[in-house]
Amino acid sequence: MVKLETIFAAVDSLTPEFAAKLADHTAHFKSDVSLECGDKRLRLDSLICILALGLYRGVKVTVIAEGEDETEAAEEIRKVLEGRI
């Protein structure tokens, strides 16, 4: 299991378009990828789950990946959340 902490900096607040982008990037990996924000921990394989997180710019989040390509998955999702992809 890989856990990476970061700050959500991609957009002012979570939009459906950004949620779709995040789900699309997650789908490229075999690992299960989740995001922890406050007391919520949800998998990123569902657009509804991503939108339920209610992310906003500046909030601290933890990317959690578990599986055969967990390191690559966690790193890529972190870059998406930081607005670098």
Coordinates of N, CA and C in Angstrom, one line a residue:
M1 N 0.8 -1.2 0.0 CA 0.0 0.0 0.0 C 0.9 1.2 0.0
V2 N 0.5 2.2 -0.8 CA 1.2 3.5 -0.9 C 0.3 4.6 -0.5
K3 N 0.7 5.5 0.4 CA 0.0 6.6 0.8 C 0.8 7.9 0.5
L4 N 0.2 8.8 -0.2 CA 0.9 10.1 -0.5 C 0.0 11.3 -0.1
E5 N 0.5 12.1 0.7 CA -0.3 13.3 1.1 C 0.0 14.5 0.1
T6 N -1.0 15.3 -0.1 CA -0.8 16.4 -1.0 C -1.9 17.4 -0.7
I7 N -1.9 18.5 -1.4 CA -2.9 19.6 -1.3 C -3.6 19.7 -2.6
F8 N -5.0 19.7 -2.6 CA -5.8 19.8 -3.8 C -5.6 21.2 -4.3
A9 N -4.9 21.3 -5.5 CA -4.6 22.6 -6.0 C -5.0 22.7 -7.5
A10 N -5.7 21.8 -8.0 CA -5.9 21.7 -9.5 C -6.9 22.8 -9.9
V11 N -8.0 23.0 -9.2 CA -9.1 23.9 -9.6 C -9.6 24.6 -8.3
D12 N -10.4 25.6 -8.4 CA -11.0 26.3 -7.3 C -11.8 25.4 -6.4
S13 N -12.7 24.6 -7.1 CA -13.5 23.6 -6.4 C -13.7 22.4 -7.3
L14 N -14.1 21.3 -6.8 CA -14.3 20.1 -7.6 C -15.4 20.3 -8.6
T15 N -15.1 20.2 -9.9 CA -16.1 20.3 -11.0 C -16.4 18.9 -11.5
P16 N -17.5 18.7 -12.2 CA -17.8 17.4 -12.8 C -16.7 17.0 -13.8
E17 N -16.2 18.0 -14.6 CA -15.2 17.8 -15.6 C -13.9 17.3 -14.9
F18 N -13.5 17.9 -13.8 CA -12.3 17.5 -13.1 C -12.5 16.1 -12.5
A19 N -13.7 15.8 -12.0 CA -14.0 14.5 -11.4 C -13.9 13.4 -12.5
A20 N -14.3 13.7 -13.7 CA -14.2 12.8 -14.8 C -12.8 12.6 -15.2
K21 N -12.0 13.6 -15.2 CA -10.5 13.5 -15.5 C -9.9 12.6 -14.5
L22 N -10.2 12.8 -13.2 CA -9.6 12.0 -12.1 C -10.0 10.5 -12.3
A23 N -11.3 10.3 -12.6 CA -11.7 8.9 -12.8 C -11.1 8.2 -14.0
D24 N -10.8 9.0 -15.0 CA -10.2 8.5 -16.2 C -8.8 8.1 -15.9
H25 N -8.0 8.9 -15.2 CA -6.6 8.6 -14.9 C -6.6 7.4 -14.0
T26 N -7.5 7.3 -13.1 CA -7.6 6.1 -12.2 C -7.8 4.8 -12.9
A27 N -8.6 4.9 -13.9 CA -9.0 3.7 -14.7 C -7.8 3.1 -15.4
H28 N -6.7 3.8 -15.6 CA -5.6 3.3 -16.3 C -4.7 2.3 -15.5
F29 N -5.0 2.2 -14.2 CA -4.2 1.4 -13.3 C -5.0 0.2 -12.8
K30 N -4.3 -0.9 -12.5 CA -4.9 -2.1 -12.0 C -5.1 -2.0 -10.5
S31 N -4.4 -1.1 -9.8 CA -4.5 -0.9 -8.4 C -5.8 -0.3 -8.0
D32 N -6.2 -0.5 -6.8 CA -7.4 0.2 -6.2 C -6.8 1.5 -5.7
V33 N -7.5 2.6 -6.1 CA -7.0 3.9 -5.7 C -8.2 4.6 -4.9
S34 N -7.8 5.1 -3.7 CA -8.8 5.8 -2.9 C -8.2 7.2 -2.6
L35 N -9.1 8.1 -2.1 CA -8.7 9.4 -1.7 C -9.3 9.6 -0.3
E36 N -8.5 10.1 0.6 CA -8.9 10.4 1.9 C -8.9 11.9 2.1
C37 N -10.0 12.4 2.6 CA -10.2 13.9 2.8 C -11.0 14.0 4.1
G38 N -10.3 14.5 5.1 CA -11.1 14.7 6.4 C -11.4 13.3 6.9
D39 N -12.7 13.1 7.2 CA -13.1 11.8 7.7 C -13.7 10.9 6.6
K40 N -13.6 11.3 5.4 CA -14.1 10.5 4.2 C -13.0 9.8 3.5
R41 N -13.2 8.6 3.2 CA -12.3 7.8 2.3 C -13.1 7.1 1.3
L42 N -12.9 7.5 0.0 CA -13.7 6.9 -1.0 C -12.8 6.5 -2.2
R43 N -13.3 5.4 -2.9 CA -12.5 5.0 -4.0 C -12.8 5.9 -5.2
L44 N -11.7 6.0 -6.1 CA -11.8 6.9 -7.2 C -12.2 6.2 -8.5
D45 N -12.9 5.1 -8.4 CA -13.4 4.4 -9.6 C -14.8 4.8 -9.9
S46 N -15.4 5.7 -9.1 CA -16.8 6.1 -9.4 C -16.8 7.6 -9.4
L47 N -17.4 8.2 -10.4 CA -17.6 9.6 -10.5 C -18.4 10.2 -9.4
I48 N -19.4 9.4 -8.9 CA -20.3 9.8 -7.8 C -19.5 9.9 -6.5
C49 N -18.6 8.9 -6.3 CA -17.7 8.9 -5.1 C -16.8 10.1 -5.1
I50 N -16.2 10.4 -6.3 CA -15.3 11.6 -6.4 C -16.0 12.9 -6.1
L51 N -17.2 13.0 -6.6 CA -18.0 14.3 -6.4 C -18.4 14.4 -4.9
A52 N -18.6 13.2 -4.3 CA -19.1 13.2 -2.9 C -18.0 13.7 -1.9
L53 N -16.7 13.7 -2.4 CA -15.7 14.2 -1.5 C -15.8 15.7 -1.3
G54 N -16.4 16.4 -2.2 CA -16.5 17.9 -2.0 C -15.2 18.6 -1.9
L55 N -14.2 18.3 -2.7 CA -12.9 18.9 -2.6 C -12.9 20.4 -2.9
Y56 N -12.0 21.2 -2.3 CA -11.9 22.6 -2.7 C -10.4 22.9 -2.6
R57 N -10.0 23.9 -3.3 CA -8.6 24.3 -3.4 C -8.0 24.6 -2.0
G58 N -6.9 23.9 -1.8 CA -6.2 24.1 -0.5 C -6.4 23.0 0.5
V59 N -7.3 22.1 0.3 CA -7.6 21.1 1.3 C -6.6 20.0 1.2
K60 N -6.2 19.5 2.3 CA -5.2 18.4 2.4 C -5.9 17.0 2.1
V61 N -5.3 16.2 1.2 CA -5.8 14.9 0.9 C -4.7 13.9 0.9
T62 N -5.1 12.6 1.0 CA -4.2 11.5 1.0 C -4.6 10.6 -0.1
V63 N -3.7 10.3 -1.0 CA -3.9 9.3 -2.1 C -3.5 8.0 -1.6
I64 N -4.3 7.0 -1.7 CA -4.0 5.6 -1.2 C -4.2 4.7 -2.4
A65 N -3.1 4.0 -2.7 CA -3.2 3.0 -3.8 C -2.7 1.6 -3.3
E66 N -3.4 0.6 -3.8 CA -3.0 -0.7 -3.3 C -3.2 -1.7 -4.5
G67 N -2.1 -2.3 -4.9 CA -2.1 -3.3 -6.0 C -0.7 -3.3 -6.7
E68 N -0.7 -4.0 -7.8 CA 0.6 -4.3 -8.5 C 1.3 -3.0 -9.1
D69 N 0.5 -2.0 -9.4 CA 1.1 -0.7 -9.9 C 0.8 0.4 -9.0
E70 N 0.8 0.2 -7.7 CA 0.4 1.2 -6.7 C 1.2 2.4 -6.7
T71 N 2.5 2.3 -6.8 CA 3.4 3.5 -6.8 C 3.1 4.4 -7.9
E72 N 3.0 3.9 -9.1 CA 2.7 4.7 -10.3 C 1.4 5.3 -10.2
A73 N 0.4 4.5 -9.7 CA -1.0 5.0 -9.6 C -1.0 6.2 -8.6
A74 N -0.4 6.0 -7.5 CA -0.5 7.1 -6.5 C 0.2 8.3 -7.0
E75 N 1.4 8.2 -7.6 CA 2.1 9.3 -8.1 C 1.3 10.1 -9.2
E76 N 0.7 9.4 -10.1 CA -0.1 10.1 -11.2 C -1.3 10.8 -10.6
I77 N -2.0 10.1 -9.7 CA -3.2 10.8 -9.1 C -2.8 12.0 -8.3
R78 N -1.7 11.9 -7.6 CA -1.2 13.1 -6.9 C -0.9 14.2 -7.8
K79 N -0.3 14.0 -9.0 CA 0.0 15.0 -9.9 C -1.3 15.6 -10.5
V80 N -2.3 14.8 -10.7 CA -3.6 15.3 -11.2 C -4.2 16.2 -10.1
L81 N -4.2 15.8 -8.9 CA -4.7 16.6 -7.8 C -4.0 18.0 -7.6
E82 N -2.7 17.9 -7.9 CA -1.9 19.2 -7.8 C -2.0 20.0 -9.0
G83 N -2.7 19.6 -10.0 CA -2.8 20.4 -11.3 C -1.6 20.3 -12.2
R84 N -0.8 19.3 -12.0 CA 0.4 19.2 -12.8 C 0.2 18.3 -14.1
I85 N -1.0 17.7 -14.1 CA -1.4 16.9 -15.3 C -2.7 17.4 -15.8

